[in-house]
PDB file of C-alpha atoms and ligand atoms in Angstrom:
ATOM      1  CA  UNK I 273      89.949 -57.761 -25.667  1.00 57.00           C
ATOM      2  CA  UNK I 274      88.820 -60.138 -22.930  1.00 70.00           C
ATOM      3  CA  UNK I 275      87.358 -62.862 -25.105  1.00 80.00           C
ATOM      4  CA  UNK I 276      90.571 -63.210 -27.054  1.00 81.00           C
ATOM      5  CA  UNK I 277      91.741 -66.818 -26.961  1.00 80.00           C
ATOM      6  CA  UNK I 278      94.560 -66.561 -29.442  1.00 78.00           C
ATOM      7  CA  UNK I 279      93.892 -69.336 -31.920  1.00 78.00           C
ATOM      8  CA  UNK I 280      95.091 -66.968 -34.605  1.00 79.00           C
ATOM      9  CA  UNK I 281      98.581 -67.993 -33.504  1.00 81.00           C
ATOM     10  CA  UNK I 282      97.883 -71.561 -34.635  1.00 81.00           C
ATOM     11  CA  UNK I 283      98.798 -70.620 -38.154  1.00 79.00           C
ATOM     12  CA  UNK I 284     102.215 -69.521 -36.997  1.00 82.00           C
ATOM     13  CA  UNK I 285     102.623 -72.707 -34.923  1.00 81.00           C
ATOM     14  CA  UNK I 286     101.770 -74.876 -37.910  1.00 76.00           C
ATOM     15  CA  UNK I 287     104.108 -72.913 -40.104  1.00 76.00           C
ATOM     16  CA  UNK I 288     106.961 -73.339 -37.638  1.00 79.00           C
ATOM     17  CA  UNK I 289     106.289 -77.059 -37.245  1.00 78.00           C
ATOM     18  CA  UNK I 290     106.210 -77.767 -40.934  1.00 74.00           C
ATOM     19  CA  UNK I 291     109.277 -75.637 -41.544  1.00 74.00           C
ATOM     20  CA  UNK I 292     111.144 -77.576 -38.897  1.00 76.00           C
ATOM     21  CA  UNK I 293     110.025 -80.905 -40.292  1.00 78.00           C
ATOM     22  CA  UNK I 294     110.812 -79.828 -43.826  1.00 82.00           C
ATOM     23  CA  UNK I 295     109.084 -80.793 -47.042  1.00 88.00           C
ATOM     24  CA  UNK I 296     109.184 -83.904 -49.173  1.00 91.00           C
ATOM     25  CA  UNK I 297     108.280 -84.376 -52.792  1.00 94.00           C
ATOM     26  CA  UNK I 298     108.438 -87.552 -54.863  1.00 96.00           C
ATOM     27  CA  UNK I 299     108.728 -87.162 -58.606  1.00 96.00           C
ATOM     28  CA  UNK I 300     108.920 -89.809 -61.328  1.00 96.00           C
ATOM     29  CA  UNK I 301     110.268 -89.385 -64.850  1.00 96.00           C
ATOM     30  CA  UNK I 302     108.877 -91.456 -67.718  1.00 95.00           C
ATOM     31  CA  UNK I 303     109.529 -91.519 -71.456  1.00 93.00           C
ATOM     32  CA  UNK I 304     111.503 -93.080 -74.272  1.00 91.00           C
ATOM     33  CA  UNK I 305     115.251 -93.647 -73.944  1.00 89.00           C
ATOM     34  CA  UNK I 306     117.485 -90.783 -74.907  1.00 92.00           C
ATOM     35  CA  UNK I 307     114.916 -88.033 -74.379  1.00 95.00           C
ATOM     36  CA  UNK I 308     116.980 -86.415 -71.644  1.00 95.00           C
ATOM     37  CA  UNK I 309     115.205 -87.730 -68.535  1.00 94.00           C
ATOM     38  CA  UNK I 310     118.343 -88.328 -66.490  1.00 90.00           C
ATOM     39  CA  UNK I 311     119.793 -85.025 -67.637  1.00 93.00           C
ATOM     40  CA  UNK I 312     116.679 -83.119 -66.588  1.00 93.00           C
ATOM     41  CA  UNK I 313     116.766 -84.759 -63.161  1.00 89.00           C
ATOM     42  CA  UNK I 314     120.328 -83.571 -62.722  1.00 87.00           C
ATOM     43  CA  UNK I 315     119.270 -80.140 -63.932  1.00 90.00           C
ATOM     44  CA  UNK I 316     116.548 -79.983 -61.290  1.00 87.00           C
ATOM     45  CA  UNK I 317     119.057 -80.732 -58.572  1.00 81.00           C
ATOM     46  CA  UNK I 318     121.681 -78.369 -59.883  1.00 78.00           C
ATOM     47  CA  UNK I 319     119.441 -75.442 -60.676  1.00 65.00           C
ATOM     48  CA  UNK I 320     118.071 -74.851 -57.228  1.00 54.00           C
ATOM     49  CA  UNK I 321     115.910 -71.951 -56.184  1.00 42.00           C
ATOM     50  CA  UNK I 322     118.968 -70.091 -55.077  1.00 40.00           C
ATOM     51  CA  UNK I 323     122.349 -71.595 -55.431  1.00 43.00           C
ATOM     52  CA  UNK I 324     124.112 -69.769 -52.623  1.00 38.00           C
ATOM     53  CA  UNK I 325     122.128 -71.280 -49.776  1.00 40.00           C
ATOM     54  CA  UNK I 326     122.342 -74.871 -50.896  1.00 41.00           C
ATOM     55  CA  UNK I 327     124.205 -77.403 -48.804  1.00 42.00           C
ATOM     56  CA  UNK I 328     123.656 -80.590 -50.761  1.00 43.00           C
ATOM     57  CA  UNK I 329     126.355 -82.592 -52.490  1.00 40.00           C
ATOM     58  CA  UNK I 330     126.183 -82.885 -56.242  1.00 40.00           C
ATOM     59  CA  UNK I 331     125.804 -86.356 -57.646  1.00 44.00           C
ATOM     60  CA  UNK I 332     125.171 -88.042 -60.953  1.00 46.00           C
ATOM     61  CA  UNK I 333     122.393 -90.499 -61.604  1.00 45.00           C
ATOM     62  CA  UNK I 334     123.628 -93.632 -63.340  1.00 48.00           C
ATOM     63  CA  UNK I 335     122.300 -94.714 -66.715  1.00 48.00           C
ATOM     64  CA  UNK I 336     118.861 -96.162 -66.201  1.00 50.00           C
ATOM     65  CA  UNK I 337     118.639 -99.909 -66.498  1.00 51.00           C
ATOM     66  CA  UNK I 338     115.808-100.415 -64.031  1.00 75.00           C
ATOM     67  CA  UNK I 339     113.643 -98.316 -61.772  1.00 84.00           C
ATOM     68  CA  UNK I 340     115.958 -96.293 -59.551  1.00 84.00           C
ATOM     69  CA  UNK I 341     115.081 -93.888 -56.822  1.00 85.00           C
ATOM     70  CA  UNK I 342     117.423 -91.261 -55.428  1.00 84.00           C
ATOM     71  CA  UNK I 343     116.881 -88.614 -52.790  1.00 84.00           C
ATOM     72  CA  UNK I 344     118.566 -85.320 -52.376  1.00 83.00           C
ATOM     73  CA  UNK I 345     118.122 -82.790 -49.601  1.00 84.00           C
ATOM     74  CA  UNK I 346     118.108 -79.164 -50.591  1.00 82.00           C
ATOM     75  CA  UNK I 347     118.234 -76.522 -47.904  1.00 81.00           C
ATOM     76  CA  UNK I 348     117.251 -72.931 -48.372  1.00 79.00           C
ATOM     77  CA  UNK I 349     117.233 -70.355 -45.589  1.00 79.00           C
ATOM     78  CA  UNK I 350     117.004 -73.122 -43.008  1.00 79.00           C
ATOM     79  CA  UNK I 351     114.120 -74.915 -44.737  1.00 81.00           C
ATOM     80  CA  UNK I 352     114.749 -78.420 -45.945  1.00 85.00           C
ATOM     81  CA  UNK I 353     113.273 -80.053 -49.008  1.00 87.00           C
ATOM     82  CA  UNK I 354     113.822 -83.719 -49.665  1.00 88.00           C
ATOM     83  CA  UNK I 355     113.410 -84.226 -53.379  1.00 89.00           C
ATOM     84  CA  UNK I 356     113.132 -87.874 -54.363  1.00 90.00           C
ATOM     85  CA  UNK I 357     113.280 -88.791 -58.008  1.00 90.00           C
ATOM     86  CA  UNK I 358     112.377 -92.128 -59.521  1.00 91.00           C
ATOM     87  CA  UNK I 359     113.986 -92.696 -62.893  1.00 88.00           C
ATOM     88  CA  UNK I 360     112.293 -95.386 -64.980  1.00 86.00           C
ATOM     89  CA  UNK I 361     113.785 -97.407 -67.813  1.00 78.00           C
ATOM     90  CA  UNK I 362     113.199 -95.690 -71.133  1.00 79.00           C
ATOM     91  CA  UNK I 363     110.947 -97.475 -73.564  1.00 77.00           C
ATOM     92  CA  UNK I 364     110.962 -97.418 -77.324  1.00 70.00           C
ATOM     93  CA  UNK I 365     114.214 -99.344 -77.720  1.00 62.00           C
ATOM     94  CA  UNK I 366     112.358-102.529 -78.465  1.00 63.00           C
ATOM     95  CA  UNK I 367     110.397-103.183 -81.620  1.00 63.00           C
ATOM     96  CA  UNK I 368     107.581-104.352 -79.408  1.00 71.00           C
ATOM     97  CA  UNK I 369     106.609-101.956 -76.620  1.00 76.00           C
ATOM     98  CA  UNK I 370     103.497-103.821 -75.533  1.00 76.00           C
ATOM     99  CA  UNK I 371     102.832-103.318 -71.848  1.00 82.00           C
ATOM    100  CA  UNK I 372     105.967-101.234 -71.318  1.00 84.00           C
ATOM    101  CA  UNK I 373     103.939 -99.243 -68.756  1.00 88.00           C
ATOM    102  CA  UNK I 374     103.480-102.234 -66.499  1.00 89.00           C
ATOM    103  CA  UNK I 375     106.611-101.866 -64.318  1.00 88.00           C
ATOM    104  CA  UNK I 376     105.874 -98.146 -63.935  1.00 91.00           C
ATOM    105  CA  UNK I 377     102.260 -98.657 -62.854  1.00 93.00           C
ATOM    106  CA  UNK I 378     103.385-101.483 -60.599  1.00 91.00           C
ATOM    107  CA  UNK I 379     105.912 -99.220 -58.883  1.00 92.00           C
ATOM    108  CA  UNK I 380     103.245 -96.562 -58.256  1.00 95.00           C
ATOM    109  CA  UNK I 381     100.836 -99.152 -56.860  1.00 95.00           C
ATOM    110  CA  UNK I 382     103.549-100.639 -54.661  1.00 93.00           C
ATOM    111  CA  UNK I 383     104.036 -97.274 -52.991  1.00 94.00           C
ATOM    112  CA  UNK I 384     100.282 -96.956 -52.429  1.00 96.00           C
ATOM    113  CA  UNK I 385     100.348-100.440 -50.987  1.00 94.00           C
ATOM    114  CA  UNK I 386     103.146 -99.573 -48.524  1.00 93.00           C
ATOM    115  CA  UNK I 387     101.258 -96.513 -47.406  1.00 94.00           C
ATOM    116  CA  UNK I 388      98.033 -98.454 -47.069  1.00 94.00           C
ATOM    117  CA  UNK I 389      99.675-101.106 -44.894  1.00 93.00           C
ATOM    118  CA  UNK I 390     101.224 -98.499 -42.627  1.00 92.00           C
ATOM    119  CA  UNK I 391      97.939 -96.670 -42.382  1.00 89.00           C
ATOM    120  CA  UNK I 392      95.948 -99.762 -41.468  1.00 88.00           C
ATOM    121  CA  UNK I 393      98.530-101.236 -39.111  1.00 84.00           C
ATOM    122  CA  UNK I 394      97.580-101.412 -35.438  1.00 76.00           C
ATOM    123  CA  UNK I 395     100.847 -99.855 -34.351  1.00 77.00           C
ATOM    124  CA  UNK I 396     100.618 -97.031 -36.748  1.00 73.00           C
ATOM    125  CA  UNK I 397     103.497 -94.577 -36.836  1.00 75.00           C
ATOM    126  CA  UNK I 398     102.793 -90.969 -35.956  1.00 77.00           C
ATOM    127  CA  UNK I 399     104.027 -89.977 -39.373  1.00 81.00           C
ATOM    128  CA  UNK I 400     103.739 -92.519 -42.153  1.00 87.00           C
ATOM    129  CA  UNK I 401     106.744 -92.473 -44.454  1.00 86.00           C
ATOM    130  CA  UNK I 402     105.365 -91.287 -47.758  1.00 92.00           C
ATOM    131  CA  UNK I 403     106.941 -92.783 -50.850  1.00 93.00           C
ATOM    132  CA  UNK I 404     103.854 -92.269 -52.993  1.00 96.00           C
ATOM    133  CA  UNK I 405     104.650 -90.701 -56.360  1.00 97.00           C
ATOM    134  CA  UNK I 406     103.300 -87.146 -56.261  1.00 98.00           C
ATOM    135  CA  UNK I 407     103.983 -86.331 -59.852  1.00 97.00           C
ATOM    136  CA  UNK I 408     105.057 -87.952 -63.089  1.00 98.00           C
ATOM    137  CA  UNK I 409     106.954 -85.978 -65.702  1.00 98.00           C
ATOM    138  CA  UNK I 410     106.075 -87.523 -69.055  1.00 97.00           C
ATOM    139  CA  UNK I 411     108.678 -86.826 -71.747  1.00 97.00           C
ATOM    140  CA  UNK I 412     107.415 -86.272 -75.283  1.00 97.00           C
ATOM    141  CA  UNK I 413     109.772 -86.656 -78.223  1.00 96.00           C
ATOM    142  CA  UNK I 414     110.281 -83.312 -80.022  1.00 97.00           C
ATOM    143  CA  UNK I 415     109.007 -84.552 -83.393  1.00 96.00           C
ATOM    144  CA  UNK I 416     106.921 -81.450 -84.094  1.00 94.00           C
ATOM    145  CA  UNK I 417     104.052 -83.670 -85.270  1.00 95.00           C
ATOM    146  CA  UNK I 418     101.503 -85.078 -82.830  1.00 94.00           C
ATOM    147  CA  UNK I 419     101.504 -87.397 -79.840  1.00 95.00           C
ATOM    148  CA  UNK I 420     102.298 -90.983 -80.695  1.00 93.00           C
ATOM    149  CA  UNK I 421      99.766 -93.689 -79.964  1.00 91.00           C
ATOM    150  CA  UNK I 422     102.209 -95.212 -77.475  1.00 91.00           C
ATOM    151  CA  UNK I 423     102.245 -91.920 -75.532  1.00 94.00           C
ATOM    152  CA  UNK I 424      98.469 -91.824 -75.447  1.00 95.00           C
ATOM    153  CA  UNK I 425      98.244 -95.465 -74.404  1.00 93.00           C
ATOM    154  CA  UNK I 426     100.817 -94.950 -71.670  1.00 93.00           C
ATOM    155  CA  UNK I 427      99.314 -91.759 -70.276  1.00 96.00           C
ATOM    156  CA  UNK I 428      95.801 -93.202 -70.379  1.00 96.00           C
ATOM    157  CA  UNK I 429      96.985 -95.781 -67.884  1.00 95.00           C
ATOM    158  CA  UNK I 430      99.069 -93.392 -65.825  1.00 96.00           C
ATOM    159  CA  UNK I 431      96.404 -90.744 -65.306  1.00 96.00           C
ATOM    160  CA  UNK I 432      94.393 -93.193 -63.200  1.00 95.00           C
ATOM    161  CA  UNK I 433      97.097 -93.321 -60.555  1.00 97.00           C
ATOM    162  CA  UNK I 434      99.352 -90.274 -60.720  1.00 98.00           C
ATOM    163  CA  UNK I 435      99.498 -86.559 -61.519  1.00 98.00           C
ATOM    164  CA  UNK I 436     100.910 -86.291 -65.049  1.00 98.00           C
ATOM    165  CA  UNK I 437     102.850 -83.248 -66.196  1.00 98.00           C
ATOM    166  CA  UNK I 438     103.734 -83.619 -69.876  1.00 98.00           C
ATOM    167  CA  UNK I 439     106.952 -81.992 -71.099  1.00 98.00           C
ATOM    168  CA  UNK I 440     108.451 -81.620 -74.569  1.00 98.00           C
ATOM    169  CA  UNK I 441     111.932 -83.070 -74.276  1.00 97.00           C
ATOM    170  CA  UNK I 442     114.993 -81.398 -75.841  1.00 97.00           C
ATOM    171  CA  UNK I 443     112.877 -78.505 -77.036  1.00 96.00           C
ATOM    172  CA  UNK I 444     116.010 -76.685 -78.209  1.00 95.00           C
ATOM    173  CA  UNK I 445     115.784 -78.904 -81.282  1.00 94.00           C
ATOM    174  CA  UNK I 446     112.585 -77.109 -82.391  1.00 95.00           C
ATOM    175  CA  UNK I 447     112.249 -73.530 -83.603  1.00 93.00           C
ATOM    176  CA  UNK I 448     109.969 -71.266 -81.542  1.00 91.00           C
ATOM    177  CA  UNK I 449     107.218 -71.521 -84.163  1.00 95.00           C
ATOM    178  CA  UNK I 450     107.506 -75.307 -84.291  1.00 96.00           C
ATOM    179  CA  UNK I 451     107.374 -75.413 -80.517  1.00 96.00           C
ATOM    180  CA  UNK I 452     104.158 -73.406 -80.281  1.00 96.00           C
ATOM    181  CA  UNK I 453     102.446 -75.391 -83.038  1.00 97.00           C
ATOM    182  CA  UNK I 454     103.558 -78.674 -81.466  1.00 98.00           C
ATOM    183  CA  UNK I 455     102.316 -77.579 -78.059  1.00 97.00           C
ATOM    184  CA  UNK I 456      98.933 -76.690 -79.536  1.00 97.00           C
ATOM    185  CA  UNK I 457      98.572 -80.058 -81.251  1.00 97.00           C
ATOM    186  CA  UNK I 458      99.597 -81.929 -78.126  1.00 97.00           C
ATOM    187  CA  UNK I 459      97.030 -80.009 -76.063  1.00 96.00           C
ATOM    188  CA  UNK I 460      94.384 -81.051 -78.600  1.00 96.00           C
ATOM    189  CA  UNK I 461      95.482 -84.683 -78.419  1.00 95.00           C
ATOM    190  CA  UNK I 462      95.475 -84.608 -74.625  1.00 95.00           C
ATOM    191  CA  UNK I 463      92.302 -82.628 -74.052  1.00 91.00           C
ATOM    192  CA  UNK I 464      89.720 -85.323 -74.647  1.00 84.00           C
ATOM    193  CA  UNK I 465      91.856 -88.306 -73.772  1.00 88.00           C
ATOM    194  CA  UNK I 466      94.074 -87.698 -70.786  1.00 95.00           C
ATOM    195  CA  UNK I 467      93.692 -86.022 -67.403  1.00 95.00           C
ATOM    196  CA  UNK I 468      96.822 -83.999 -66.896  1.00 96.00           C
ATOM    197  CA  UNK I 469      97.893 -81.999 -63.866  1.00 97.00           C
ATOM    198  CA  UNK I 470      96.912 -79.436 -62.625  1.00 96.00           C
ATOM    199  CA  UNK I 471      93.287 -80.321 -62.041  1.00 92.00           C
ATOM    200  CA  UNK I 472      90.495 -78.004 -60.998  1.00 90.00           C
ATOM    201  CA  UNK I 473      89.130 -79.312 -57.708  1.00 91.00           C
ATOM    202  CA  UNK I 474      86.860 -78.154 -54.871  1.00 90.00           C
ATOM    203  CA  UNK I 475      89.601 -77.174 -52.446  1.00 88.00           C
ATOM    204  CA  UNK I 476      90.926 -74.438 -54.710  1.00 91.00           C
ATOM    205  CA  UNK I 477      89.998 -70.794 -54.331  1.00 92.00           C
ATOM    206  CA  UNK I 478      89.199 -68.519 -57.270  1.00 94.00           C
ATOM    207  CA  UNK I 479      92.785 -67.362 -57.714  1.00 93.00           C
ATOM    208  CA  UNK I 480      94.098 -70.901 -57.757  1.00 93.00           C
ATOM    209  CA  UNK I 481      91.509 -71.974 -60.302  1.00 94.00           C
ATOM    210  CA  UNK I 482      92.576 -69.077 -62.494  1.00 94.00           C
ATOM    211  CA  UNK I 483      96.263 -69.983 -62.112  1.00 93.00           C
ATOM    212  CA  UNK I 484      95.647 -73.637 -62.908  1.00 95.00           C
ATOM    213  CA  UNK I 485      93.561 -72.812 -65.948  1.00 94.00           C
ATOM    214  CA  UNK I 486      96.371 -70.597 -67.187  1.00 93.00           C
ATOM    215  CA  UNK I 487      98.969 -73.316 -66.604  1.00 94.00           C
ATOM    216  CA  UNK I 488      96.856 -75.813 -68.516  1.00 93.00           C
ATOM    217  CA  UNK I 489      96.931 -73.449 -71.484  1.00 93.00           C
ATOM    218  CA  UNK I 490     100.751 -73.457 -71.357  1.00 93.00           C
ATOM    219  CA  UNK I 491     101.213 -77.216 -71.206  1.00 95.00           C
ATOM    220  CA  UNK I 492     103.230 -79.150 -72.174  1.00 97.00           C
ATOM    221  CA  UNK I 493     106.293 -77.295 -70.917  1.00 97.00           C
ATOM    222  CA  UNK I 494     109.015 -77.122 -73.547  1.00 97.00           C
ATOM    223  CA  UNK I 495     112.109 -77.955 -71.511  1.00 97.00           C
ATOM    224  CA  UNK I 496     115.841 -78.127 -72.059  1.00 97.00           C
ATOM    225  CA  UNK I 497     118.144 -79.937 -69.685  1.00 95.00           C
ATOM    226  CA  UNK I 498     121.829 -79.686 -69.031  1.00 94.00           C
ATOM    227  CA  UNK I 499     124.101 -80.787 -66.254  1.00 87.00           C
ATOM    228  CA  UNK I 500     126.928 -78.546 -67.369  1.00 89.00           C
ATOM    229  CA  UNK I 501     127.787 -74.945 -66.841  1.00 91.00           C
ATOM    230  CA  UNK I 502     128.660 -72.792 -69.788  1.00 92.00           C
ATOM    231  CA  UNK I 503     130.013 -69.285 -69.671  1.00 90.00           C
ATOM    232  CA  UNK I 504     127.707 -66.429 -70.643  1.00 90.00           C
ATOM    233  CA  UNK I 505     129.208 -62.962 -70.346  1.00 89.00           C
ATOM    234  CA  UNK I 506     131.756 -64.273 -67.875  1.00 91.00           C
ATOM    235  CA  UNK I 507     129.079 -65.920 -65.691  1.00 90.00           C
ATOM    236  CA  UNK I 508     128.644 -69.670 -65.336  1.00 90.00           C
ATOM    237  CA  UNK I 509     125.084 -70.766 -66.151  1.00 91.00           C
ATOM    238  CA  UNK I 510     123.467 -74.136 -66.795  1.00 92.00           C
ATOM    239  CA  UNK I 511     123.185 -74.420 -70.528  1.00 95.00           C
ATOM    240  CA  UNK I 512     123.925 -76.102 -73.822  1.00 95.00           C
ATOM    241  CA  UNK I 513     126.412 -74.747 -76.267  1.00 92.00           C
ATOM    242  CA  UNK I 514     125.237 -74.984 -79.851  1.00 86.00           C
ATOM    243  CA  UNK I 515     126.669 -73.774 -83.128  1.00 84.00           C
ATOM    244  CA  UNK I 516     124.380 -70.768 -82.931  1.00 82.00           C
ATOM    245  CA  UNK I 517     125.014 -69.799 -79.363  1.00 88.00           C
ATOM    246  CA  UNK I 518     124.186 -70.888 -75.851  1.00 93.00           C
ATOM    247  CA  UNK I 519     120.774 -72.164 -74.752  1.00 94.00           C
ATOM    248  CA  UNK I 520     120.386 -71.115 -71.132  1.00 95.00           C
ATOM    249  CA  UNK I 521     118.304 -73.632 -69.235  1.00 94.00           C
ATOM    250  CA  UNK I 522     117.125 -71.148 -66.601  1.00 93.00           C
ATOM    251  CA  UNK I 523     116.400 -68.303 -68.999  1.00 93.00           C
ATOM    252  CA  UNK I 524     112.629 -67.907 -69.489  1.00 93.00           C
ATOM    253  CA  UNK I 525     113.214 -66.596 -73.015  1.00 93.00           C
ATOM    254  CA  UNK I 526     115.070 -69.762 -73.979  1.00 94.00           C
ATOM    255  CA  UNK I 527     112.856 -72.519 -72.587  1.00 95.00           C
ATOM    256  CA  UNK I 528     110.229 -73.377 -69.987  1.00 96.00           C
ATOM    257  CA  UNK I 529     112.381 -75.274 -67.519  1.00 96.00           C
ATOM    258  CA  UNK I 530     111.896 -72.609 -64.839  1.00 94.00           C
ATOM    259  CA  UNK I 531     108.098 -72.742 -65.270  1.00 95.00           C
ATOM    260  CA  UNK I 532     108.257 -76.448 -64.570  1.00 96.00           C
ATOM    261  CA  UNK I 533     110.654 -76.132 -61.648  1.00 93.00           C
ATOM    262  CA  UNK I 534     108.732 -73.324 -59.983  1.00 92.00           C
ATOM    263  CA  UNK I 535     105.484 -75.229 -60.296  1.00 95.00           C
ATOM    264  CA  UNK I 536     107.009 -78.377 -58.794  1.00 93.00           C
ATOM    265  CA  UNK I 537     108.899 -76.956 -55.880  1.00 88.00           C
ATOM    266  CA  UNK I 538     107.429 -73.532 -55.334  1.00 89.00           C
ATOM    267  CA  UNK I 539     103.808 -72.985 -56.247  1.00 93.00           C
ATOM    268  CA  UNK I 540     102.216 -76.441 -56.511  1.00 95.00           C
ATOM    269  CA  UNK I 541     104.144 -78.739 -54.182  1.00 94.00           C
ATOM    270  CA  UNK I 542     101.405 -78.914 -51.559  1.00 94.00           C
ATOM    271  CA  UNK I 543      98.657 -79.320 -54.138  1.00 96.00           C
ATOM    272  CA  UNK I 544     100.511 -82.146 -55.900  1.00 97.00           C
ATOM    273  CA  UNK I 545     100.627 -83.988 -52.589  1.00 97.00           C
ATOM    274  CA  UNK I 546      97.015 -83.278 -51.707  1.00 96.00           C
ATOM    275  CA  UNK I 547      95.703 -84.390 -55.095  1.00 97.00           C
ATOM    276  CA  UNK I 548      97.805 -87.547 -54.836  1.00 98.00           C
ATOM    277  CA  UNK I 549      96.224 -88.259 -51.479  1.00 97.00           C
ATOM    278  CA  UNK I 550      92.567 -87.463 -52.062  1.00 96.00           C
ATOM    279  CA  UNK I 551      92.302 -88.512 -55.703  1.00 96.00           C
ATOM    280  CA  UNK I 552      94.849 -91.141 -56.750  1.00 97.00           C
ATOM    281  CA  UNK I 553      95.545 -92.833 -53.431  1.00 98.00           C
ATOM    282  CA  UNK I 554      91.888 -92.680 -52.482  1.00 97.00           C
ATOM    283  CA  UNK I 555      90.768 -94.462 -55.636  1.00 95.00           C
ATOM    284  CA  UNK I 556      93.456 -97.101 -55.054  1.00 96.00           C
ATOM    285  CA  UNK I 557      92.239 -97.536 -51.479  1.00 95.00           C
ATOM    286  CA  UNK I 558      88.601 -97.728 -52.475  1.00 94.00           C
ATOM    287  CA  UNK I 559      89.318-100.365 -55.084  1.00 92.00           C
ATOM    288  CA  UNK I 560      91.387-102.325 -52.625  1.00 89.00           C
ATOM    289  CA  UNK I 561      88.771-102.205 -49.899  1.00 87.00           C
ATOM    290  CA  UNK I 562      86.005-103.281 -52.232  1.00 88.00           C
ATOM    291  CA  UNK I 563      88.042-106.175 -53.609  1.00 83.00           C
ATOM    292  CA  UNK I 564      88.750-107.253 -50.021  1.00 71.00           C
ATOM    293  CA  UNK I 565      85.036-107.282 -49.431  1.00 61.00           C
ATOM    294  CA  UNK I 566      85.433-104.732 -46.634  1.00 55.00           C
TER     295      UNK I 566
HETATM  296  P1  GDP J1436     117.485 -90.545 -70.949  1.00 57.68           P
HETATM  297  O1  GDP J1436     117.763 -91.828 -71.634  1.00 57.68           O
HETATM  298  O2  GDP J1436     116.069 -90.108 -71.199  1.00 57.68           O
HETATM  299  O3  GDP J1436     117.800 -90.565 -69.483  1.00 57.68           O
HETATM  300  O4  GDP J1436     118.386 -89.419 -71.647  1.00 57.68           O
HETATM  301  P2  GDP J1436     119.760 -88.769 -71.141  1.00 57.68           P
HETATM  302  O5  GDP J1436     119.523 -87.782 -70.057  1.00 57.68           O
HETATM  303  O6  GDP J1436     120.734 -89.855 -70.859  1.00 57.68           O
HETATM  304  O7  GDP J1436     120.199 -87.924 -72.430  1.00 57.68           O
HETATM  305  C1  GDP J1436     120.454 -88.514 -73.680  1.00 57.68           C
HETATM  306  C2  GDP J1436     121.281 -87.561 -74.552  1.00 57.68           C
HETATM  307  O8  GDP J1436     120.534 -86.391 -74.852  1.00 57.68           O
HETATM  308  C3  GDP J1436     122.557 -87.066 -73.868  1.00 57.68           C
HETATM  309  O9  GDP J1436     123.567 -87.007 -74.843  1.00 57.68           O
HETATM  310  C4  GDP J1436     122.206 -85.666 -73.398  1.00 57.68           C
HETATM  311  O10 GDP J1436     123.324 -84.802 -73.340  1.00 57.68           O
HETATM  312  C5  GDP J1436     121.234 -85.209 -74.463  1.00 57.68           C
HETATM  313  N1  GDP J1436     120.265 -84.236 -73.936  1.00 57.68           N
HETATM  314  C6  GDP J1436     119.672 -84.245 -72.723  1.00 57.68           C
HETATM  315  N2  GDP J1436     118.839 -83.207 -72.568  1.00 57.68           N
HETATM  316  C7  GDP J1436     118.888 -82.507 -73.724  1.00 57.68           C
HETATM  317  C8  GDP J1436     118.253 -81.309 -74.191  1.00 57.68           C
HETATM  318  O11 GDP J1436     117.440 -80.679 -73.509  1.00 57.68           O
HETATM  319  N3  GDP J1436     118.575 -80.894 -75.460  1.00 57.68           N
HETATM  320  C9  GDP J1436     119.450 -81.564 -76.256  1.00 57.68           C
HETATM  321  N4  GDP J1436     119.694 -81.069 -77.452  1.00 57.68           N
HETATM  322  N5  GDP J1436     120.061 -82.685 -75.840  1.00 57.68           N
HETATM  323  C10 GDP J1436     119.797 -83.167 -74.602  1.00 57.68           C
HETATM  324 MG1   MG J1437     118.321 -92.125 -68.240  1.00 57.68          MG
END
């Protein structure tokens, strides 16, 4: 074909470039103390997509006393993923939790601010380092009742600046029936009050809209975390040993940890970043520009 220019190879060029550069994802964990936030972070790092190809060093996140951010590079088949996790101080220890969201919101805004400064600087870098929080995992106490007013208050503030994915912490403490009923009640509590991730937006095709709608019907994910291996049939798996047997963290029949992990680092990574950019960062930027009188 004479008129063939060959821009169909662009796709392959872009793919190669981005594979070479690698991927980055910034996640934040929020919730009351003792709900297993630090443990779940360790679980995410330990339970990688495929263990064999991983080159990263294991490490343990110290007990949270302030906002702490740690990065970890995971490599799979030559593709690098830098996973950065921000662990926030748990709330709920104090009798008075007024404004306990403030340091969290401030941290998120600070990252927007850094990005904004880089973006508006005259000597702008070719690639702006992106520390913006792409996703916030909000830990819900496994009470089996409803959301607490503190959770609603907190998330109401968070959903203005970050993608929220609610999770039921330590869901091994609930029976399967309790879990389903709790999930249903939480969805009711969230539905008219809080914007959770994923969202249905214009950039999505039909399939993606269908997937996101389905995910929304499964939220919040009932997760179990563990940073220890236990032996199941002679094989070492991440799990928790209980009096009644072993809860396997990565077994879909035992909990929804893998649903969460796959969504974060397999199916929705790019969308989390895009929504952060065009929705949350954009509204921050707009507000900032208008208050500057620009
Ligand atoms: P954080 O304060 O939210 O960071 O909570 P930690 O990760 O420090 O966990 C607090 C305690 O809960 C530890 O003893 C963990 O072993 C335990 N824990 C963590 N995840 C789970 C879970 O999924 N199920 C159960 N039953 N216990 C958990
Ligand atoms: Mg902790």
